[in-house]
Coordinates of C-alpha atoms in Angstrom, one line a residue:
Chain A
X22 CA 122.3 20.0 -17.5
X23 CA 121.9 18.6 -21.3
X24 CA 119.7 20.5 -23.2
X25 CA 116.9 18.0 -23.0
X26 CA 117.1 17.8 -19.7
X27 CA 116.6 21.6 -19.3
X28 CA 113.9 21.5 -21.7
X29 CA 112.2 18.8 -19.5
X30 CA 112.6 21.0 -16.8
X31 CA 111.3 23.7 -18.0
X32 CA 108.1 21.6 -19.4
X33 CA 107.4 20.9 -15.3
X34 CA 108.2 24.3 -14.1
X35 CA 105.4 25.3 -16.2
X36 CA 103.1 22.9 -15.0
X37 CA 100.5 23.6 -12.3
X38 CA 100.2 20.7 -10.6
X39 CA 97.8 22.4 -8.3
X40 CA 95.3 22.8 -11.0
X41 CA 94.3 19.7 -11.4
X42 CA 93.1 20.0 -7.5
X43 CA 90.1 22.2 -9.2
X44 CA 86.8 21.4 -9.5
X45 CA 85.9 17.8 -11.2
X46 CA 88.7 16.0 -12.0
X47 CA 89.7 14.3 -8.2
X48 CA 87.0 16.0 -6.8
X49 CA 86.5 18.6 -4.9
X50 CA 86.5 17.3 -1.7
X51 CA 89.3 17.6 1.0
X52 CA 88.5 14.7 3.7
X53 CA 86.4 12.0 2.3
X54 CA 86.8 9.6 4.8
X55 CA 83.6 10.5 7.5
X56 CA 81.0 10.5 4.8
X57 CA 82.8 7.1 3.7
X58 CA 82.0 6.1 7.8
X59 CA 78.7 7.3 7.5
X60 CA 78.0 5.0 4.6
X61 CA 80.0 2.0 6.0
X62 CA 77.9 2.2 9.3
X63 CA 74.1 3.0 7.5
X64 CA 74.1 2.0 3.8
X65 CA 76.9 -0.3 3.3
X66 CA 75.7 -1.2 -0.1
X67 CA 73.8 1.9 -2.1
X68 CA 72.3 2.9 -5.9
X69 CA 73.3 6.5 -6.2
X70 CA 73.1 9.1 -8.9
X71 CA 76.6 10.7 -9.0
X72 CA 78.3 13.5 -11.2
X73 CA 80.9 12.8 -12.6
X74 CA 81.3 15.6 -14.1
X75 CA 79.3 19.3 -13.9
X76 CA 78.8 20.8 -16.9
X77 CA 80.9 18.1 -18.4
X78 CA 79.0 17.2 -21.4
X79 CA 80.6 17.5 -25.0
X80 CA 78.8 21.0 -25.0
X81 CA 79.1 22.0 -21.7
X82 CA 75.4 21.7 -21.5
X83 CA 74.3 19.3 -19.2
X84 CA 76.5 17.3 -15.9
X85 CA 77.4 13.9 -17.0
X86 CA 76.1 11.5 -14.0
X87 CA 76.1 7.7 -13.9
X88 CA 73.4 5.5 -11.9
X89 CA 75.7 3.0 -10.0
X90 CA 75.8 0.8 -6.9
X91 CA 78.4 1.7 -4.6
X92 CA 79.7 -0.4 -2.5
X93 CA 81.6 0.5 1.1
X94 CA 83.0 -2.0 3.4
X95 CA 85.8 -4.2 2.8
X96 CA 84.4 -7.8 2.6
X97 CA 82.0 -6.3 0.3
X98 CA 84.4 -5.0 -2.0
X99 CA 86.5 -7.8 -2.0
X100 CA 83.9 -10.0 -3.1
X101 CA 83.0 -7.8 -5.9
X102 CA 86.8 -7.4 -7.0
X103 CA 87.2 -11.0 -6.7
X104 CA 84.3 -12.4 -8.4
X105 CA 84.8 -11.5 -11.6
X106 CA 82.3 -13.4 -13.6
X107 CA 79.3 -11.4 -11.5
X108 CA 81.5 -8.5 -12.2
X109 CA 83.1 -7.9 -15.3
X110 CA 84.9 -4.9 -16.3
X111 CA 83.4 -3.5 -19.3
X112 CA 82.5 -0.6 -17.6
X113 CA 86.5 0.2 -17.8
X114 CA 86.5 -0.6 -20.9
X115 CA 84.4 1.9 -22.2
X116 CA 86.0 4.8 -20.1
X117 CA 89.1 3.9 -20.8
X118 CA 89.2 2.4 -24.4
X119 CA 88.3 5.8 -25.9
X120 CA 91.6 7.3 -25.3
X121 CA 94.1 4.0 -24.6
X122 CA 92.4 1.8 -27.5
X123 CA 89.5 -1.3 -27.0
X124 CA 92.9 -3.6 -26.0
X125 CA 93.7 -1.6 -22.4
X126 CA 94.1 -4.5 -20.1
X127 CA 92.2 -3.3 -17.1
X128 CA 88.6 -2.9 -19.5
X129 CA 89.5 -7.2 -20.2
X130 CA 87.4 -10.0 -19.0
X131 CA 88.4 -13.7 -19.5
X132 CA 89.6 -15.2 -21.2
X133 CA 91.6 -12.0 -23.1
X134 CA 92.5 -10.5 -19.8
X135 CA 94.2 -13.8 -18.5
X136 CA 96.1 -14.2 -21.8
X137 CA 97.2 -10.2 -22.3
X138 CA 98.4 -10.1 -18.4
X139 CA 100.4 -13.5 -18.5
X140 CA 102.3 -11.8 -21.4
X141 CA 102.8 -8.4 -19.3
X142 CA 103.4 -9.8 -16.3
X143 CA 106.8 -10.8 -16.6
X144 CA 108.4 -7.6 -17.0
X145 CA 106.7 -6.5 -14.0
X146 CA 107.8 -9.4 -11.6
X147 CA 109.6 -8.5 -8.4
X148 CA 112.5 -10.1 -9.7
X149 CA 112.8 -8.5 -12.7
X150 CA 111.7 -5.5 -11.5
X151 CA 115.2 -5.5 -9.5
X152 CA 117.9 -4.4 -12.3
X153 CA 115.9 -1.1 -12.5
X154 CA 116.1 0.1 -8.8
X155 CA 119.9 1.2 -8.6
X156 CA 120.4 1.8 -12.2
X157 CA 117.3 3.7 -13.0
X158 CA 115.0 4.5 -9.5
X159 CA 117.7 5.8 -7.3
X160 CA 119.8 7.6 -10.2
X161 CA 116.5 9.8 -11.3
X162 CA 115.9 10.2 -7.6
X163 CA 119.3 11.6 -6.8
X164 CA 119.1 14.1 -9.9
X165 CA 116.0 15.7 -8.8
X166 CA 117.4 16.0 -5.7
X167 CA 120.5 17.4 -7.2
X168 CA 118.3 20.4 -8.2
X169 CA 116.8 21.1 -5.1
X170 CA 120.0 20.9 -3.3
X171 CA 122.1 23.2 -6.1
X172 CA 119.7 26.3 -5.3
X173 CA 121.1 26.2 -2.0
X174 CA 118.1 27.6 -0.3
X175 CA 117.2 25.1 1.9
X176 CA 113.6 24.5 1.0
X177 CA 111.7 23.5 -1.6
X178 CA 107.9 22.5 -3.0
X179 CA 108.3 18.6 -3.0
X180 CA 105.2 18.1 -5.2
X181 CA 106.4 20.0 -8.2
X182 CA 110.4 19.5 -7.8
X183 CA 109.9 15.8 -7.1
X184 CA 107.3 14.0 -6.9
X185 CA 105.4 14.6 -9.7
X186 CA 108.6 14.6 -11.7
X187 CA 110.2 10.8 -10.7
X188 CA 107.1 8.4 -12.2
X189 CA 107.2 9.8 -15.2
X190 CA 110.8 9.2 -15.7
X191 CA 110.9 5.7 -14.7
X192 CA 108.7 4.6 -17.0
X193 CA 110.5 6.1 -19.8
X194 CA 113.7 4.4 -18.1
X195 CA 112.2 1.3 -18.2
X196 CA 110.4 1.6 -21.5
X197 CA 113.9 1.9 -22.9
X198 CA 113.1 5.1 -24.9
X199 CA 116.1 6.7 -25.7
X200 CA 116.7 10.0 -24.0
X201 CA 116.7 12.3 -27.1
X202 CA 112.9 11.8 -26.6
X203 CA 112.1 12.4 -23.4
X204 CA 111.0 15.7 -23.9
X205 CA 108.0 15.1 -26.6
X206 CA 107.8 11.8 -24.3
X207 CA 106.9 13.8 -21.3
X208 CA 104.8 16.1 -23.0
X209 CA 102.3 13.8 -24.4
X210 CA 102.7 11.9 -21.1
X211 CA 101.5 14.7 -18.8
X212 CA 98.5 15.7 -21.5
X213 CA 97.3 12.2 -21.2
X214 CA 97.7 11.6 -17.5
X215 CA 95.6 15.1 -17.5
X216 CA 92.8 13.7 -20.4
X217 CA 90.0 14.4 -18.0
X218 CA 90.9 18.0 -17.5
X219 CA 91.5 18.9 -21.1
X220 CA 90.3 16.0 -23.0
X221 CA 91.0 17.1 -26.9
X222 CA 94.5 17.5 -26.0
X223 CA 94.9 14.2 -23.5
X224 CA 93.2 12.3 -26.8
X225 CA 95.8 14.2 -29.6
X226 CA 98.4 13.2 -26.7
X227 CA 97.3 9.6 -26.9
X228 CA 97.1 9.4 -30.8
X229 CA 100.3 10.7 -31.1
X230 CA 101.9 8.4 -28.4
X231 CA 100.5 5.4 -29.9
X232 CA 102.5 6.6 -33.6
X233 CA 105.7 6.7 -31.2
X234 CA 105.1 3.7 -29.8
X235 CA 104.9 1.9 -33.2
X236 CA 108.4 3.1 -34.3
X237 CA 109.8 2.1 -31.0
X238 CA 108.6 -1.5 -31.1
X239 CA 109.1 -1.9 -34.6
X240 CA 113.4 -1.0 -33.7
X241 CA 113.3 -3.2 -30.6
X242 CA 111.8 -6.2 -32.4
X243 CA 115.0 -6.1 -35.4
X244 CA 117.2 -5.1 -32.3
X245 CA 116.4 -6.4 -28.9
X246 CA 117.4 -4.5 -25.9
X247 CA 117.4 -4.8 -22.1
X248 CA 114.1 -3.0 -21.9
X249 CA 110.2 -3.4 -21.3
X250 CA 109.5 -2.4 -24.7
X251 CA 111.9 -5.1 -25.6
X252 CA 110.1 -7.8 -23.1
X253 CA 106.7 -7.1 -24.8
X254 CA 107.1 -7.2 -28.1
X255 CA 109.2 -10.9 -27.9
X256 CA 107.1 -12.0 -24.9
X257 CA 105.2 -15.5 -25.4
X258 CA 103.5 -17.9 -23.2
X259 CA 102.5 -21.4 -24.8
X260 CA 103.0 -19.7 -27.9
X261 CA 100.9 -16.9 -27.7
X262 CA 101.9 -13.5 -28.0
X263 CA 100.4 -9.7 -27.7
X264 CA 99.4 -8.7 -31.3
X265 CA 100.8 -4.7 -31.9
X266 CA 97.5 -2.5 -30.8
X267 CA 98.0 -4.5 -27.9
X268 CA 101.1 -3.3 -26.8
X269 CA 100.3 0.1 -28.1
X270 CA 97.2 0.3 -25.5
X271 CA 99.3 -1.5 -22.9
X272 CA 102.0 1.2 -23.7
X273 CA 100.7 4.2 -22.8
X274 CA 98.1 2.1 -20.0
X275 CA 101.4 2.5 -18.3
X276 CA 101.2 6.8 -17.7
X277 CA 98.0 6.9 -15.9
X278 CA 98.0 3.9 -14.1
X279 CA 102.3 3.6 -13.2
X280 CA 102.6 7.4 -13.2
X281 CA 100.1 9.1 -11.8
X282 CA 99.0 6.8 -8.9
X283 CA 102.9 6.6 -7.9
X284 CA 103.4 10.7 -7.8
X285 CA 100.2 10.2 -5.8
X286 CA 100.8 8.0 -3.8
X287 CA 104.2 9.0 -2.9
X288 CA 102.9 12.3 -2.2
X289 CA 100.6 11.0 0.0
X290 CA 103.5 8.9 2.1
X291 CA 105.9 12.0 2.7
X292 CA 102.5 14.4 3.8
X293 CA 102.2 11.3 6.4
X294 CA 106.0 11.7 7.5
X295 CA 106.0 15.7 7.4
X296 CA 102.6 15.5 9.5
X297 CA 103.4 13.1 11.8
X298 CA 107.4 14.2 12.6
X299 CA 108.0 11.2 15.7
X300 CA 107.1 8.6 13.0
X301 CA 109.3 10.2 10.3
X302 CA 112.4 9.9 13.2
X303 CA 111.3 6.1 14.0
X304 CA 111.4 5.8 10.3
X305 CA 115.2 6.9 10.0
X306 CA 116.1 5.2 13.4
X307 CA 114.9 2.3 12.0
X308 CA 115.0 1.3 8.6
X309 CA 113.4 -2.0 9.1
X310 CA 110.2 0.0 9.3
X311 CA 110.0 0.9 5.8
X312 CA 108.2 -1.8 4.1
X313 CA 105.1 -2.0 6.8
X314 CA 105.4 2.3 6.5
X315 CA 104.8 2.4 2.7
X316 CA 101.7 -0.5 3.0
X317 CA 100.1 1.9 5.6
X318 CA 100.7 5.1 4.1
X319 CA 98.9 3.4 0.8
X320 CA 96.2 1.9 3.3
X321 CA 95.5 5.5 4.7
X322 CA 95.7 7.4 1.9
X323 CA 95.1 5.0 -1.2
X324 CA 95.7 7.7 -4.3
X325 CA 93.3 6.1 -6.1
X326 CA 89.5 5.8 -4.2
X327 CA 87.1 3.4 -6.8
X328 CA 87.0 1.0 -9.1
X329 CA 84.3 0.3 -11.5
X330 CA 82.6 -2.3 -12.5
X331 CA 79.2 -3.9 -14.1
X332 CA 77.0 -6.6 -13.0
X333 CA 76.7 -9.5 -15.7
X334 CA 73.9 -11.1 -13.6
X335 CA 71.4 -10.4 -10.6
X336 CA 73.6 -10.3 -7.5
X337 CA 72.7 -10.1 -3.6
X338 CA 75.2 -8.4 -2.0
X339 CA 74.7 -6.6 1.9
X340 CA 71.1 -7.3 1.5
X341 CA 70.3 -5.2 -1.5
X342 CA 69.9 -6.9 -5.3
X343 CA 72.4 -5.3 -7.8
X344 CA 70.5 -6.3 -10.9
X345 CA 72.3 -7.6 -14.2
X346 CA 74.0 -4.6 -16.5
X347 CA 73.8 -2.0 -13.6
X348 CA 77.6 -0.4 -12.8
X349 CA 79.2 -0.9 -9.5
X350 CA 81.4 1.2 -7.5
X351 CA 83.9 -0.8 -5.2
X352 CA 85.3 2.4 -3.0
X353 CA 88.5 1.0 -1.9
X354 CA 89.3 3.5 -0.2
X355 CA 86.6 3.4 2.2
X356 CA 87.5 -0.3 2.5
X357 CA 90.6 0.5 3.6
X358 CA 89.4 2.3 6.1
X359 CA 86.8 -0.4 7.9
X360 CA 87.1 -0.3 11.4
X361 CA 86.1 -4.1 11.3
X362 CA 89.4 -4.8 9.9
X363 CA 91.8 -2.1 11.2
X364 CA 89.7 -0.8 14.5
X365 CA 88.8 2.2 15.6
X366 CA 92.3 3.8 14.5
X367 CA 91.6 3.3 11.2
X368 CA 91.5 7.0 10.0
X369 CA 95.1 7.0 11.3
X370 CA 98.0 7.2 9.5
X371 CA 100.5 4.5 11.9
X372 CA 103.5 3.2 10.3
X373 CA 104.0 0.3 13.6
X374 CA 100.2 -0.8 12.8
X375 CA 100.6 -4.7 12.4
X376 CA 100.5 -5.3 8.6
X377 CA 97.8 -7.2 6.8
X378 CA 96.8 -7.2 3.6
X379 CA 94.9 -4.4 2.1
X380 CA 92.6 -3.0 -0.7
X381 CA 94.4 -0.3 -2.0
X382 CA 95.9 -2.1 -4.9
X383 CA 92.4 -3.6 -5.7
X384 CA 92.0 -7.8 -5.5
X385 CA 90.8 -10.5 -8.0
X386 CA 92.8 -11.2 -11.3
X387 CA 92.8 -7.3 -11.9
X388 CA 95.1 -6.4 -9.2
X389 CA 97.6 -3.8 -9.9
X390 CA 100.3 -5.1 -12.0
X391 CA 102.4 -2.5 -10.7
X392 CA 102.5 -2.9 -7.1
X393 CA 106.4 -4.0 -6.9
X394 CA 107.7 -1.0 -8.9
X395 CA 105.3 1.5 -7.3
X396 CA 106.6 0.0 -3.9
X397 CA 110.1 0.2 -5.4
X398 CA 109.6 3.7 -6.3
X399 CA 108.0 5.0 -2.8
X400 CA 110.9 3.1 -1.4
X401 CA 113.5 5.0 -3.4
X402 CA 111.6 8.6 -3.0
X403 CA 111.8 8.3 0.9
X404 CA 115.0 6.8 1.4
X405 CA 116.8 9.7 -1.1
X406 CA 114.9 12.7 0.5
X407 CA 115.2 11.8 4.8
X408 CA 119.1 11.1 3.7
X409 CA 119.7 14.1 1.8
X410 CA 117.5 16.5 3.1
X411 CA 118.4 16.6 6.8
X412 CA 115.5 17.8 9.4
X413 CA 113.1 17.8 7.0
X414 CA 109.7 19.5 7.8
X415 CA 107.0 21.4 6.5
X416 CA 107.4 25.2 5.8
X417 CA 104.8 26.3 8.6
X418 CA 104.8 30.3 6.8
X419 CA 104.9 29.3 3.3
X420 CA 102.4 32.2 2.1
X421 CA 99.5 31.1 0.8
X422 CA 99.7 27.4 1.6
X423 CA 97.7 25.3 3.7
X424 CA 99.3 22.1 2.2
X425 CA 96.7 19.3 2.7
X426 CA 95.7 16.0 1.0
X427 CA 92.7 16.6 -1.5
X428 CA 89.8 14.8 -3.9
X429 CA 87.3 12.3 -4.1
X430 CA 88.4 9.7 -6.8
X431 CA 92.3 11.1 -6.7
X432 CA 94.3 12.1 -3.6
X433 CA 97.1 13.6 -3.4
X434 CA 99.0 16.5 -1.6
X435 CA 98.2 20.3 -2.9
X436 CA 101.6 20.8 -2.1
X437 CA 104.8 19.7 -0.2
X438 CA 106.0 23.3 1.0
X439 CA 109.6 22.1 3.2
X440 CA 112.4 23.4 4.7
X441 CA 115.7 21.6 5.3
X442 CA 119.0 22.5 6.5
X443 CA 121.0 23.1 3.3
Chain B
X27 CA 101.4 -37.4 19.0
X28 CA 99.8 -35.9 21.6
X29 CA 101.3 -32.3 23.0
X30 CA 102.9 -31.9 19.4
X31 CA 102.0 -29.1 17.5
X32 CA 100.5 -30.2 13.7
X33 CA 102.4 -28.8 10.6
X34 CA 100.7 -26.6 8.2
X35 CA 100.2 -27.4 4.8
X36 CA 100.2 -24.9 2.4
X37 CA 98.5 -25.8 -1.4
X38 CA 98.5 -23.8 -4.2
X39 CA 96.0 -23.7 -7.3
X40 CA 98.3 -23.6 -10.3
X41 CA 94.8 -23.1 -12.2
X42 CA 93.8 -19.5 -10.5
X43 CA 97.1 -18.2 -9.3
X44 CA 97.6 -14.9 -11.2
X45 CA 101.6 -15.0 -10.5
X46 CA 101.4 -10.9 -8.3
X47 CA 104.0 -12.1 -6.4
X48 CA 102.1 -10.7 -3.2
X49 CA 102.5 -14.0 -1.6
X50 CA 106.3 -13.9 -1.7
X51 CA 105.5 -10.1 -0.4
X52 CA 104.0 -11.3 2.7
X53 CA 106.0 -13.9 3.4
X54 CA 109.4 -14.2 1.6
X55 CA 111.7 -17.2 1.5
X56 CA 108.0 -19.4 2.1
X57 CA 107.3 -18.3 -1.7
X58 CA 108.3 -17.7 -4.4
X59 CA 107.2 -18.0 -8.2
X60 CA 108.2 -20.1 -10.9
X61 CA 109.5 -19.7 -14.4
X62 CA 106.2 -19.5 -15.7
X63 CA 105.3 -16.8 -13.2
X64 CA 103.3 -19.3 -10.7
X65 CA 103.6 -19.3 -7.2
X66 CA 105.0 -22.4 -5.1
X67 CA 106.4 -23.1 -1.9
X68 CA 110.5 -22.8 -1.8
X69 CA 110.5 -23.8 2.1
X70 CA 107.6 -23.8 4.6
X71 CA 109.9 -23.0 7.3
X72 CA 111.4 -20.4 6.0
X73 CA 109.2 -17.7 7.7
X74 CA 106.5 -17.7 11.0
X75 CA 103.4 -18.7 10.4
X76 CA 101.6 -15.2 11.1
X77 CA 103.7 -14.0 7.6
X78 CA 102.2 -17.2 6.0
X79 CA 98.8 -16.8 6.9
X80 CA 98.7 -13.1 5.9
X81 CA 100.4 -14.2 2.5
X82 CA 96.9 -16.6 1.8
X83 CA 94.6 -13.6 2.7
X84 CA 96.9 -11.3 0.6
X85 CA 96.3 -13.3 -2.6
X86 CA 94.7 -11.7 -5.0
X87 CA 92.8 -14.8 -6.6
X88 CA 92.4 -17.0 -3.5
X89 CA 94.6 -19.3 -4.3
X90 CA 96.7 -20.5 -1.6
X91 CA 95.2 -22.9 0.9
X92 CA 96.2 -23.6 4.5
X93 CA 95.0 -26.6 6.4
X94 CA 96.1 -28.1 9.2
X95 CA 95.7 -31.7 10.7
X96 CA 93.0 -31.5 7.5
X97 CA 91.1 -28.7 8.4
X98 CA 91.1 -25.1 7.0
X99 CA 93.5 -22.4 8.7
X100 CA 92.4 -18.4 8.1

């Protein structure tokens, strides 16, 4: 091991990961999903006072809550995701501009939004998404597996020795930053994935990742490179191209919403193998399985559960009148749950359910941008760990674990305590 | 005709098509996207027509249309 790779290393060995289970940031909240049937059944569409966070305030003085519309079944959220005119997305914008900058694509309406995603989007294209999965994915994959394997114990904590470790990583792979500094790189990019826990530093974090940022694009544009970084700063579509704040926000957009939802979400698939062991042995009996396994293991456990948005006119939707400048909440989550759509096995994780689309991903121009790489990735995670960690299962007398998917607005895994034969 | 099945026809609206690539998801070899990151059809027969309908309700924006014999297919 190099020396930055220890110190990276060490950076994640020091890093809870559990503690970002606590109180407000994914919410406290360990199954969701009958409350989310309750509301689907009785108020499909509802104006609720929620807190966001207790005691959250600047001075810790007072919860900070936000009057919104929530809405529950799938059609319903569709239309809202799709309709984007109703619908705009400042709402995002102001959450989110604060710490990525007032250019972060997923606070855009149209036109900006059209023209600053035509520009990204071609870096993130199945196609040329492709080069990075055996030279990049599979490598980082491999070495974190390395690790495990080289203690020779025969189990490990697949939250904090893997998963939370690969996203990270790819993105700097892809990003092109050279590997000197990947340690300040994953620093800042853990701090800022973690802004609402400890928001001074996740906003220092951001600052200083937008100062690196500049330096890296200004040495791509004098000297090109086979990398994203590369892509966006030469990327034009009828002559148009992204000014520099633009690819700053867009930049470190890419740790929160490529990082975070993939550790997630990957997460989320393996608890669904580990918990349901005859569907993890159909899984490596049959390999042909694995696309429709990752769609339903992000159906079942999407890691991400809302979306927000605000109404830019009066709107009649499931018989109730959002009026004009009131937020909306589109739980996609609970749409991916909808027994109209996926019957009453829908709470069910069931990797030979017949595959239609989902929500998970969102809908409307503001789909995720990243859904070929995350599927890439959750491809790469599964395939590595059921080939090199034979009879893989959970660690039934870990002490002090009762490993278990948890929050609100984030899920994820506390932990991934396994065994395996070494 | 009679006793013959009718072909589906598959448009797409080069206007609203975002380019996510989820058609050619759904149903690869039926799609694919172009050089400037649109979607259009490589060969209709390149995949059943279950894969094709669930790559029109997959799109994000709507914008892939399926008729048959002139009428909407969903």
């Amino acid at each position: 091991m190099t020396a930055d790779e220890a110190a990276i290393a060490e950076l994640y060995d020091n890093f809870d990961a559990g503690a970002q289970f606590e109180g407000s940031v994914a919410g406290n909240v360990r199954d969701p999903y009958p409350e989310l049937a309750r509301k689907r059944r009785e108020s499909p569409v509802e104006g609720r006072t929620m807190t966001l966070f207790a005691g959250g305030a600047a001075d810790g003085s007072e919860d900070v809550t936000q009057d919104a519309f929530w809405v529950y079944r799938y059609d319903d959220v569709s239309a809202v995701l799709r309709d984007n005119e109703s619908f705009s997305s400042e709402s995002v914008r102001e959450m989110m501009g604060l710490v990525m900058g007032p250019y972060v694509m997923v606070g855009l309406d149209e036109p900006d939004h059209k023209r600053h995603r035509n520009l990204v989007a071609q870096a993130f294209r199945q196609r040329a998404l492709q080069r990075w999965d055996g030279d990049l994915v599979v490598p980082i994959a491999d070495q974190l597996l390395d690790r495990i394997l080289a203690r020779g114990t025969g189990e490990a904590e697949l939250v904090r020795d893997f998963t939370y470790r690969l996203p990270v990583q790819v993105i700097a792979g892809i990003l092109g930053l050279p590997p000197g500094d990947y340690p300040k790189f994953h620093k800042w990019a853990l701090a800022l994935i973690n802004v609402t826990a400890d928001p001074e530093e996740g906003i220092a974090a951001s600052e200083s990742l937008r100062e690196y940022f500049a330096d890296v694009c200004e040495l791509r544009r004098k000297d090109p490179r086979d990398d994203v970084i590369s892509d966006l700063v030469h990327a034009e579509v009828d002559g148009e191209r992204l000014d520099e704040e633009e690819i700053l926000s867009f930049c470190r957009l890419l740790l929160p919403a490529g990082a975070e939802t993939t550790y997630r979400a990957t997460g989320n698939f393996l608890f669904g193998l580990l918990s349901n062991p005859d569907q993890m042995a159909a899984l490596m009996a049959d390999p042909g399985l694995m696309t429709a396994a990752i769609e339903e293991s992000i159906r079942w456990e999407p890691p991400l559960l809302i979306v927000s948005r605000r109404a830019t006119r009066d709107v009649e939707l499931g018989g109730v009148t959002i009026p004009a400048g009131a937020d909306v909440v589109p739980s996609t989550g609970s749409a991916c749950h909808d027994e109209t759509r996926w019957g009453d096995t829908s709470e069910q994780f069931d990797i030979r359910r017949e595959p239609q689309p989902h929500i998970a991903f969102g809908a409307g121009p503001h789909m995720c941008l990243g859904i070929h790489l995350a599927r890439m990735e959750m491809r790469a995670t599964v395939d590595r760990i059921l080939t090199r960690l034979p009879n893989l299962r959970f660690d039934p007398d870990r002490a002090g674990t009762d490993p278990h998917i948890h929050g609100e607005t984030f899920r994820s895994p506390t932990g991934l305590p396994v065994l395996f034969d070494a | 005709m009679r006793g013959e099945p009718v072909a589906l026809e598959i448009s797409i609206n080069r206007e609203t098509c975002m380019g996510s690539g989820n058609c050619s998801f759904w149903a690869p070899g039926v799609f694919d996207l172009d050089d400037d990151g649109i979607a259009f059809v490589v060969d209709i027969d390149a995949g059943p027509e279950e894969k094709i309908i669930l790559a029109a309700q997959g799109c994000p924006t709507q914008a892939i249309t399926l008729t048959r014999d002139g009428r909407p297919v969903e």
